[in-house]
Coordinates of C-alpha atoms and ligand atoms in Angstrom, one line a residue:
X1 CA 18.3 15.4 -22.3
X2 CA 18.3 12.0 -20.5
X3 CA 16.0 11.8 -17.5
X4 CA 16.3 9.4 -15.0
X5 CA 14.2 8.0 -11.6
X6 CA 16.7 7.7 -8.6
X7 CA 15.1 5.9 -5.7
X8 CA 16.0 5.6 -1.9
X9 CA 15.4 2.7 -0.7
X10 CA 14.1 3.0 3.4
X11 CA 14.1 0.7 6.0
X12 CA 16.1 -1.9 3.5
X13 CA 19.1 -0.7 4.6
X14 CA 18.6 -2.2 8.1
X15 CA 17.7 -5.5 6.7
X16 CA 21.5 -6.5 6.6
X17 CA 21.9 -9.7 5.0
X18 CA 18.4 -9.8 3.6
X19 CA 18.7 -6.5 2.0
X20 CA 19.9 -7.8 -1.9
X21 CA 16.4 -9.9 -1.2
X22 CA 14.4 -6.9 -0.9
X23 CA 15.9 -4.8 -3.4
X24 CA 15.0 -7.6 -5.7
X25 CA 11.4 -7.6 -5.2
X26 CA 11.4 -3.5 -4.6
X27 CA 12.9 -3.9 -8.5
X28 CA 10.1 -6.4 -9.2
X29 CA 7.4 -4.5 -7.8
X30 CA 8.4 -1.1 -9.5
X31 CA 8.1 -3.0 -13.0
X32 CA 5.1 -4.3 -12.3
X33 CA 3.9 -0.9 -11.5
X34 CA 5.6 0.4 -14.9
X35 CA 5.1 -2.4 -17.0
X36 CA 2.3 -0.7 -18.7
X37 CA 3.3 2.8 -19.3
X38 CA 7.0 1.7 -21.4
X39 CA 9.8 -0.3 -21.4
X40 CA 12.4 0.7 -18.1
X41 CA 15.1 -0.6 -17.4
X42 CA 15.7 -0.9 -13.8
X43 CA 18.6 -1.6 -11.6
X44 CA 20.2 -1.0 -8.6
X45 CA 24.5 -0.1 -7.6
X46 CA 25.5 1.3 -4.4
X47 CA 21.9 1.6 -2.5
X48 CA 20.2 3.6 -5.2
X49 CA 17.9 1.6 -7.6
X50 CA 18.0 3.6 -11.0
X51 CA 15.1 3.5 -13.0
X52 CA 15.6 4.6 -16.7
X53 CA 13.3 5.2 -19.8
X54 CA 14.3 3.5 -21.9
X55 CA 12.0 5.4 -24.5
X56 CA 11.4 8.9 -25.9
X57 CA 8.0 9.2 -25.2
X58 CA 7.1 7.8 -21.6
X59 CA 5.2 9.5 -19.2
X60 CA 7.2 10.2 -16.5
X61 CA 5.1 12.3 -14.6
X62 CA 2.8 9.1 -14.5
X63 CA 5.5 7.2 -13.6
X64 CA 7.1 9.2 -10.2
X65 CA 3.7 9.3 -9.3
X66 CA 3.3 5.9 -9.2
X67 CA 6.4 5.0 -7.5
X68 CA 5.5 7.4 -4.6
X69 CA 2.8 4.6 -3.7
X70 CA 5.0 1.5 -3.5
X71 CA 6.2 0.2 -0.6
X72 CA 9.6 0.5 0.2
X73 CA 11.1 3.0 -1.2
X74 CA 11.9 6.1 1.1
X75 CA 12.4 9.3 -1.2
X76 CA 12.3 9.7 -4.9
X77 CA 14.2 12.3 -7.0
X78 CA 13.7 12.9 -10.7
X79 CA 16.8 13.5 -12.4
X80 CA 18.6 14.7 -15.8
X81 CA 21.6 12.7 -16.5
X82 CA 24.4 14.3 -18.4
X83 CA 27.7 13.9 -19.6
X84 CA 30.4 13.5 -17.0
X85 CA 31.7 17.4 -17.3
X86 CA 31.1 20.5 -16.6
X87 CA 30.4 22.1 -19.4
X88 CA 27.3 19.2 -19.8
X89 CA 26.2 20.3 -16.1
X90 CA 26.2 24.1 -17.4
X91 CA 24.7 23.4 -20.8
X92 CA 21.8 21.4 -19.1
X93 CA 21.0 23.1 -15.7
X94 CA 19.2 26.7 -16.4
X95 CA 16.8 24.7 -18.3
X96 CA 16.0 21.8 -16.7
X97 CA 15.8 23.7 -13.6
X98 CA 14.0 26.4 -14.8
X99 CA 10.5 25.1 -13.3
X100 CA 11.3 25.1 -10.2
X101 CA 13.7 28.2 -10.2
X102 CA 11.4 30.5 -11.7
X103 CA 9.1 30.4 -8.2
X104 CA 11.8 30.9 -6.1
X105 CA 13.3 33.6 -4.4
X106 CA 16.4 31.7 -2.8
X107 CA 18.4 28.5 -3.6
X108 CA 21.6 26.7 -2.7
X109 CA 23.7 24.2 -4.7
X110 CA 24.9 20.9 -2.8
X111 CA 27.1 18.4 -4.8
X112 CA 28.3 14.9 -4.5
X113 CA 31.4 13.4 -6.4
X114 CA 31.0 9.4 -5.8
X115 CA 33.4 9.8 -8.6
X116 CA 36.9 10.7 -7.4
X117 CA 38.4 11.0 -10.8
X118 CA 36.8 13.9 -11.8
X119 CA 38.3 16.9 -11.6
X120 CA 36.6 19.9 -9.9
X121 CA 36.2 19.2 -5.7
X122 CA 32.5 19.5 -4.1
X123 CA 33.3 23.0 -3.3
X124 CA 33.5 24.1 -6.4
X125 CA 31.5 22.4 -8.4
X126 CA 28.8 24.2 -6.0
X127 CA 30.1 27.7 -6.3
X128 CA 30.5 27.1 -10.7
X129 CA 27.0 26.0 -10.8
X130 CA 25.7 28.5 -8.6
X131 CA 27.3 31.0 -10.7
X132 CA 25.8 30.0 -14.1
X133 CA 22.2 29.7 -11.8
X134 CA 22.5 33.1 -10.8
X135 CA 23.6 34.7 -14.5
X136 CA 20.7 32.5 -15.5
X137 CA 18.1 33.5 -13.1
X138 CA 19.1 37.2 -11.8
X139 CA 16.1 37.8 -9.2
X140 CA 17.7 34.3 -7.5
X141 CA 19.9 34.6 -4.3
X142 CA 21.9 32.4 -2.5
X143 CA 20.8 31.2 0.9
X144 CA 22.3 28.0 2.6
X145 CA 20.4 28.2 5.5
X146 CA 16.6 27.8 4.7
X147 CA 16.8 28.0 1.4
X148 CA 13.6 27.5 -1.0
X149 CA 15.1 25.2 -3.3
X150 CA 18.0 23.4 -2.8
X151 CA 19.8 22.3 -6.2
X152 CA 21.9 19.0 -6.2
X153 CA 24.9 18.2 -8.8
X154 CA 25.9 14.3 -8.1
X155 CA 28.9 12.8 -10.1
X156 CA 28.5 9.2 -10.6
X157 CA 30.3 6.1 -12.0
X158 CA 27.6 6.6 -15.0
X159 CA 27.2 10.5 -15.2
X160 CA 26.4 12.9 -13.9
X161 CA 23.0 14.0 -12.3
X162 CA 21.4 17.1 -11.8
X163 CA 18.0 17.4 -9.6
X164 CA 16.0 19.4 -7.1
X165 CA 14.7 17.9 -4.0
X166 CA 13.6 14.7 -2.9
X167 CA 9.7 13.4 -3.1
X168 CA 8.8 11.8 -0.3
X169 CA 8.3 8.5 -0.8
X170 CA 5.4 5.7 0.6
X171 CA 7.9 4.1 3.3
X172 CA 7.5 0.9 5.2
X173 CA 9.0 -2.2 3.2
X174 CA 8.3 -3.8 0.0
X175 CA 5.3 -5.8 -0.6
X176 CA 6.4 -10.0 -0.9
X177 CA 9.2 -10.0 1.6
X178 CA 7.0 -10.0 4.8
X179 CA 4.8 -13.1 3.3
X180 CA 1.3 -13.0 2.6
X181 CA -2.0 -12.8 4.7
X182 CA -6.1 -13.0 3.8
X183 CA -7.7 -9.9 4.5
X184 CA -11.1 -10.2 5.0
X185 CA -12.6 -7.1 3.3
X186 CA -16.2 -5.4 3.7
X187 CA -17.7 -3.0 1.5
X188 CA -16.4 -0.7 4.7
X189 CA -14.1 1.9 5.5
X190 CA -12.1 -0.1 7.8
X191 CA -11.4 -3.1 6.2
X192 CA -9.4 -1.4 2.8
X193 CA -7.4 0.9 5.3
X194 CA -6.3 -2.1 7.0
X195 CA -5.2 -3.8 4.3
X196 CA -3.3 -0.8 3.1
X197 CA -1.9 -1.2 6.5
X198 CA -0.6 -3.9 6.2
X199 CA 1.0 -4.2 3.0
X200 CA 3.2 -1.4 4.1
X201 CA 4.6 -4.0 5.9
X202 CA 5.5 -5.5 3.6
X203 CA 2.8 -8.4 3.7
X204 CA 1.1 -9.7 0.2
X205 CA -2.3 -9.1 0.6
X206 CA -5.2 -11.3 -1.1
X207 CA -8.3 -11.1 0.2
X208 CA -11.8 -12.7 0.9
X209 CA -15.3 -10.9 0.9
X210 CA -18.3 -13.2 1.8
X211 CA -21.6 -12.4 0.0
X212 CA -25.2 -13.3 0.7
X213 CA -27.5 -13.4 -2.2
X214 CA -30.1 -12.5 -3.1
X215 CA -29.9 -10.3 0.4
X216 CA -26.5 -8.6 -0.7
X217 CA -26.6 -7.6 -4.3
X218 CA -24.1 -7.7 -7.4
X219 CA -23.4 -3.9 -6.9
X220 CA -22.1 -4.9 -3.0
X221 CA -19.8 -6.9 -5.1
X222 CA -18.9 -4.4 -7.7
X223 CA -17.4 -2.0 -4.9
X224 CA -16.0 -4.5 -3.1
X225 CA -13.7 -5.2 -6.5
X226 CA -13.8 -1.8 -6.9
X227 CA -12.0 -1.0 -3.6
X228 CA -9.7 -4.1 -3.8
X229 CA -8.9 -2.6 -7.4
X230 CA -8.1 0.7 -5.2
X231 CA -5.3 -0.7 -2.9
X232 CA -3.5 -2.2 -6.3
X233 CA -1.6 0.9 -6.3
X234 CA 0.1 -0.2 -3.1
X235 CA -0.4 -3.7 -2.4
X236 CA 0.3 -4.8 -6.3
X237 CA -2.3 -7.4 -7.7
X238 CA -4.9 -7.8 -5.5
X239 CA -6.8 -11.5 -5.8
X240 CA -10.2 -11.6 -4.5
X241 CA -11.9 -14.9 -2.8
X242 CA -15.9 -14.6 -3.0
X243 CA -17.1 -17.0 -1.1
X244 CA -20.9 -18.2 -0.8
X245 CA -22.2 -17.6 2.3
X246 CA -26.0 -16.9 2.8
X247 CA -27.0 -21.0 3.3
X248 CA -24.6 -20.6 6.4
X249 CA -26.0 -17.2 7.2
X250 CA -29.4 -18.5 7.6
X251 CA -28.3 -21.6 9.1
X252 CA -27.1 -19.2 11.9
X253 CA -30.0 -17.5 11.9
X254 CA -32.2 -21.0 12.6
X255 CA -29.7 -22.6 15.0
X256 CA -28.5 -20.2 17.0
X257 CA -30.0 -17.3 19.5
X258 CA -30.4 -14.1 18.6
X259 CA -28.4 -12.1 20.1
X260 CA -25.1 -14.0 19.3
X261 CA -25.3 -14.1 15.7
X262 CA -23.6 -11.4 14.6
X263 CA -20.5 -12.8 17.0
X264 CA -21.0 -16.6 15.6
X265 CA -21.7 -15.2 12.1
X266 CA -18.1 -13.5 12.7
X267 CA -16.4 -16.8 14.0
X268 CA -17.9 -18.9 10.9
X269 CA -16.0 -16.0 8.6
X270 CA -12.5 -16.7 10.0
X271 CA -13.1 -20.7 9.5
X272 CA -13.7 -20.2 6.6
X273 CA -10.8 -17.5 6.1
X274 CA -8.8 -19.7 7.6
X275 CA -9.3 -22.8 5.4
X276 CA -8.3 -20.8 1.9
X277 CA -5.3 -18.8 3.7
X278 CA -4.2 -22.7 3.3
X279 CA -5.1 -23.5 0.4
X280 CA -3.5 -20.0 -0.7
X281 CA 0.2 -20.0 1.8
X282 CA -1.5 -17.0 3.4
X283 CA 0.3 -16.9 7.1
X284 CA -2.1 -14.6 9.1
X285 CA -5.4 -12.5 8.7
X286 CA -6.2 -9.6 8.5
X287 CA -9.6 -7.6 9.4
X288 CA -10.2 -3.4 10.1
X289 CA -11.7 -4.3 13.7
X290 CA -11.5 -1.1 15.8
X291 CA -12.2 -2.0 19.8
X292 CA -15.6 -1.2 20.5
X293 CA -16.6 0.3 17.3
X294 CA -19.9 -2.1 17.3
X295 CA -20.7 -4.6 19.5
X296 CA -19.2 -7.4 17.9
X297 CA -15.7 -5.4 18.4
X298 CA -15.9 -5.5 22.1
X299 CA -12.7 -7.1 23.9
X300 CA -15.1 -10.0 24.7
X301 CA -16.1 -10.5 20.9
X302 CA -12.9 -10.4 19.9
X303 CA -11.8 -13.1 22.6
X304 CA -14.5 -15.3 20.6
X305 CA -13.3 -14.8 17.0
X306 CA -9.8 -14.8 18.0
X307 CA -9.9 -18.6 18.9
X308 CA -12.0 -19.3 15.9
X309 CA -8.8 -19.5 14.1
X310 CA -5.3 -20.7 14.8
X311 CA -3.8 -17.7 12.4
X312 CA -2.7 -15.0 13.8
X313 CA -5.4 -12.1 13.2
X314 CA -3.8 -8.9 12.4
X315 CA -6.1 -6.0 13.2
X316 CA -4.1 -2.9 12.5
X317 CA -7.3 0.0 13.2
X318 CA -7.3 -1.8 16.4
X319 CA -6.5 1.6 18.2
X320 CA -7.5 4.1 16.1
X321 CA -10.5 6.1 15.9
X322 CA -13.1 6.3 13.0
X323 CA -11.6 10.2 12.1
X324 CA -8.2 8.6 11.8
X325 CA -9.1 5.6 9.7
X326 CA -11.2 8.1 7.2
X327 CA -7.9 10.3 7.1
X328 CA -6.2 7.3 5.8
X329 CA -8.7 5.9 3.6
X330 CA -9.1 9.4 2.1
X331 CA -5.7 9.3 1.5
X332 CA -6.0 6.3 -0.7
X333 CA -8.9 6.9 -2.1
X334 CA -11.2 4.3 -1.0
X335 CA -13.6 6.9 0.9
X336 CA -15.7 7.6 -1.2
X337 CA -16.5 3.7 -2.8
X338 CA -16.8 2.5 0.8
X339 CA -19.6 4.8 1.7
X340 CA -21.5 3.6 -1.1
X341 CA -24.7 2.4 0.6
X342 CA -24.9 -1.2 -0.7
X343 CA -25.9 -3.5 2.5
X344 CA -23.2 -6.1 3.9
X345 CA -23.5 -9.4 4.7
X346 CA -22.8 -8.8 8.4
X347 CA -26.1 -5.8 8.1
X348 CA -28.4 -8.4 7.0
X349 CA -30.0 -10.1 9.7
X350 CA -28.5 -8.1 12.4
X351 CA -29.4 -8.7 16.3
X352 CA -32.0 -6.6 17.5
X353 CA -30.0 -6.2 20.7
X354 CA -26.5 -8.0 20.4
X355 CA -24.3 -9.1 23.0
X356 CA -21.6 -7.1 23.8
X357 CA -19.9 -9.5 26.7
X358 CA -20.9 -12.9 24.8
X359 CA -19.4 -15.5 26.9
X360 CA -17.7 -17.8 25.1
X361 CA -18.7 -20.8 26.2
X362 CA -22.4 -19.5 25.6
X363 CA -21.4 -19.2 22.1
X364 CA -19.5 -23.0 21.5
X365 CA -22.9 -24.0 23.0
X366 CA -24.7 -22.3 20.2
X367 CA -22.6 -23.6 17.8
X368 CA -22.3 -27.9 19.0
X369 CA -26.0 -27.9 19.0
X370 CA -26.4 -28.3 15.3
X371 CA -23.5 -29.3 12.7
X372 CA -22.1 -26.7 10.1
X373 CA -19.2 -28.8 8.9
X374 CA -21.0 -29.3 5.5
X375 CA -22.0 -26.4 5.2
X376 CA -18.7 -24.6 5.9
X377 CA -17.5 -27.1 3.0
X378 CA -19.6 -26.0 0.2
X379 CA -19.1 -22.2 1.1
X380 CA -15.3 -23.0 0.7
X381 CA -15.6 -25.3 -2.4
X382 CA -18.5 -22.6 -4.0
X383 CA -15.5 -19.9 -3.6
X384 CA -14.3 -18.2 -6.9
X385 CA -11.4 -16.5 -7.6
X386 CA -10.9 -12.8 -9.3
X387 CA -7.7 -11.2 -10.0
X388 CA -7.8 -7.4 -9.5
X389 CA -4.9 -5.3 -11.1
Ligands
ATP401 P1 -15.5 -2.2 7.8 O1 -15.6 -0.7 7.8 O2 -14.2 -2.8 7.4 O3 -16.7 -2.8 7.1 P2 -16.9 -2.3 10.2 O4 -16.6 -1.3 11.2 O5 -18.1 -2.1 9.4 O6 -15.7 -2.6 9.4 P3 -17.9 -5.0 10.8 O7 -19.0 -4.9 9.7 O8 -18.3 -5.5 12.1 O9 -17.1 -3.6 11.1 O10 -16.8 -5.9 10.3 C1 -15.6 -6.1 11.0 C2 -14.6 -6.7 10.1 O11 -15.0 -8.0 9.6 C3 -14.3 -5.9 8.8 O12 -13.4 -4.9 9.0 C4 -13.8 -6.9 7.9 O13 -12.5 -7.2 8.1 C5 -14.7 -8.1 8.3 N1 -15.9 -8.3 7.4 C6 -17.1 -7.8 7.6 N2 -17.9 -8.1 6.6 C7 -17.2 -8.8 5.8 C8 -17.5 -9.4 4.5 N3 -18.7 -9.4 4.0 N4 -16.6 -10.1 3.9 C9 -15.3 -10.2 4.4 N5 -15.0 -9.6 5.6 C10 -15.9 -8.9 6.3
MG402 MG1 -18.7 -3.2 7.8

């Protein structure tokens, strides 16, 4: 027997003209995802986007599970395909279905005939199949209200296909047709949820994380990768910009007065964001700011960093509270790596008592009275470049 992905694409079908666009790079971004685990053939006809084997031995299991993380695609179902007859539908159904059958008490059949040629009507097709169901599985009854597992018979231009239920599927749109943005990502929690965020709609995400040796170490790194390697599940390939940033850090820390440089420190980060979105057609950023989480979150702080940059800053968590973000990053996984103690750049050399109102003209003052242009040039030229996923 012949088993098949069928996917449902979501909001796509909204998208009017644009939708053949974004079915493209849904398609591009599912073999991307499968590329590894076999060969697929994968295509789309009438609003479904088919996704076949196209060997014996792939995991498949693997496969719908990996296709529930990417963007775009509303509901799943995992299907047999059979030959267009009955007698294939009977000869294939008691087994295939037997899994799910066996733990359930109650069951209806639903079927679909895109195909107008064939012979038997909707109706019947239901009642047949439900009849060879029931001599098959004799504790099974028939409920059409609220049943426990709803059986569907579809017959297609190709075959025809047998399944259960739907798997829900990851939603929002496909990653590449909303553009591309720079997160800037921390060794936090915040930071990888609002990434995740993000890309759901449809944004590419590449990010920057700013390091300070020797005062952050090579395992801060490492979990930054490792979390960036996290979100490749839903974001695709993730590519990482470390950039150099301890000679500005203390520069800060000489020029300017205590208790703004956290919030100068912060402005310094989106230049610098700002000058490789550039290089890299990145069209916004993107940070997991949460208001008044920490004083450099305040409405006032983020009134300074805002106008450090002429990109939009994109701050999904904006609203949320710290519970909600760690339900999300629990959900994918990043939890765990992001509390990880490893120290941050923005934890070393932290204000003793930080302003939580800076003014901003307090803090252009801080910044005129000494020049950081070279320096903001050699922690953009000293920026390398990994590739994650
Ligand atoms: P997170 O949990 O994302 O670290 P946070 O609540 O700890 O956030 P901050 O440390 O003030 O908050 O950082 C605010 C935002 O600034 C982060 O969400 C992230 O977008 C960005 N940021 C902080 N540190 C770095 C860094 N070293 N490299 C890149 N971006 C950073
Ligand atoms: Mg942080």
């Amino acid at each position: 027997m012949r088993e098949i992905v069928l996917l449902k694409c979501g909001e796509l079908a909204l998208k009017g003209l644009n939708r053949r666009n974004f079915e493209e790079v849904l398609m591009k971004n599912c073999r991307r995802r499968l590329e590894d685990l076999g060969t697929f053939r994968i295509h789309s006809s009438q609003s479904t986007i088919y996704v076949e084997p196209m060997e014996e031995e792939v995991d498949l299991d693997e496969a719908v599970d990996r296709l529930t993380k990417v963007f775009g695609i509303a509901a799943l179902t995992r299907s047999a395909v059979v030959e267009k007859s009955f007698e294939a539908v009977r000869a294939c159904a008691p087994t295939y279905l037997r899994p799910l059958l066996m733990g359930a008490k109650t069951f209806k059949v639903e079927a679909k005939r895109s195909d107008k040629q064939f012979p038997m009507k909707s109706p019947e097709l239901c009642r047949e199949l439900g009849a060879v169901l029931l001599e098959a599985f004799p504790r099974l009854r028939v409920d059409v209200h609220h049943p426990d597992v709803t059986v569907y018979v579809e017959i297609r231009e190709a075959g025809a296909y047998l399944h259960a239920d739907q798997i829900h599927g990851a939603g929002g749109l496909p990653v590449g047709t909303s553009g591309r943005a720079m997160l800037l990502i921390s060794g936090g929690i915040d930071s990888p949820v609002a990434g995740y965020m993000m890309a759901k709609r449809g944004i590419e995400v590449f990010a920057v994380h700013f390091v300070s040796p020797p005062y952050t170490s090579e395992h801060a790194l490492e979990k930054v990768k490792t979390l960036c390697r996290k979100l490749v599940p839903y974001c695709g390939r993730v590519r990482l910009a470390v950039v150099p940033f301890t000679q500005l850090q203390l520069a800060i820390r000489d020029n300017c007065p205590e208790e703004l440089f956290t919030i100068i420190m912060r402005r310094f980060m989106m230049k610098i964001a700002e000058q490789l979105a550039q290089k890299s057609d990145c069209h916004a950023l993107i940070t997991g700011e949460s208001v008044a989480q920490v004083a450099s979150q305040t409405l006032w702080a983020l009134a300074c960093t805002d106008v450090a940059t002429q990109l939009p800053v994109l701050r999904p968590v904006i609203g949320m509270d710290k519970e909600e973000i760690v339900k999300i990053a629990n959900q994918i996984d990043t939890f765990e790596t992001s509390i990880l103690p490893y120290e941050d750049c923005c934890t070393v050399f932290t204000p003793r008592h930080p302003k939580t109102k800076p003014k901003l003209e307090a803090v252009l003052e801080a910044e005129v009275r000494w020049d950081a242009s070279q320096l903001v040039q050699e922690a953009v030229e000293g920026t390398e470049y990994v590739m994650l996923g």
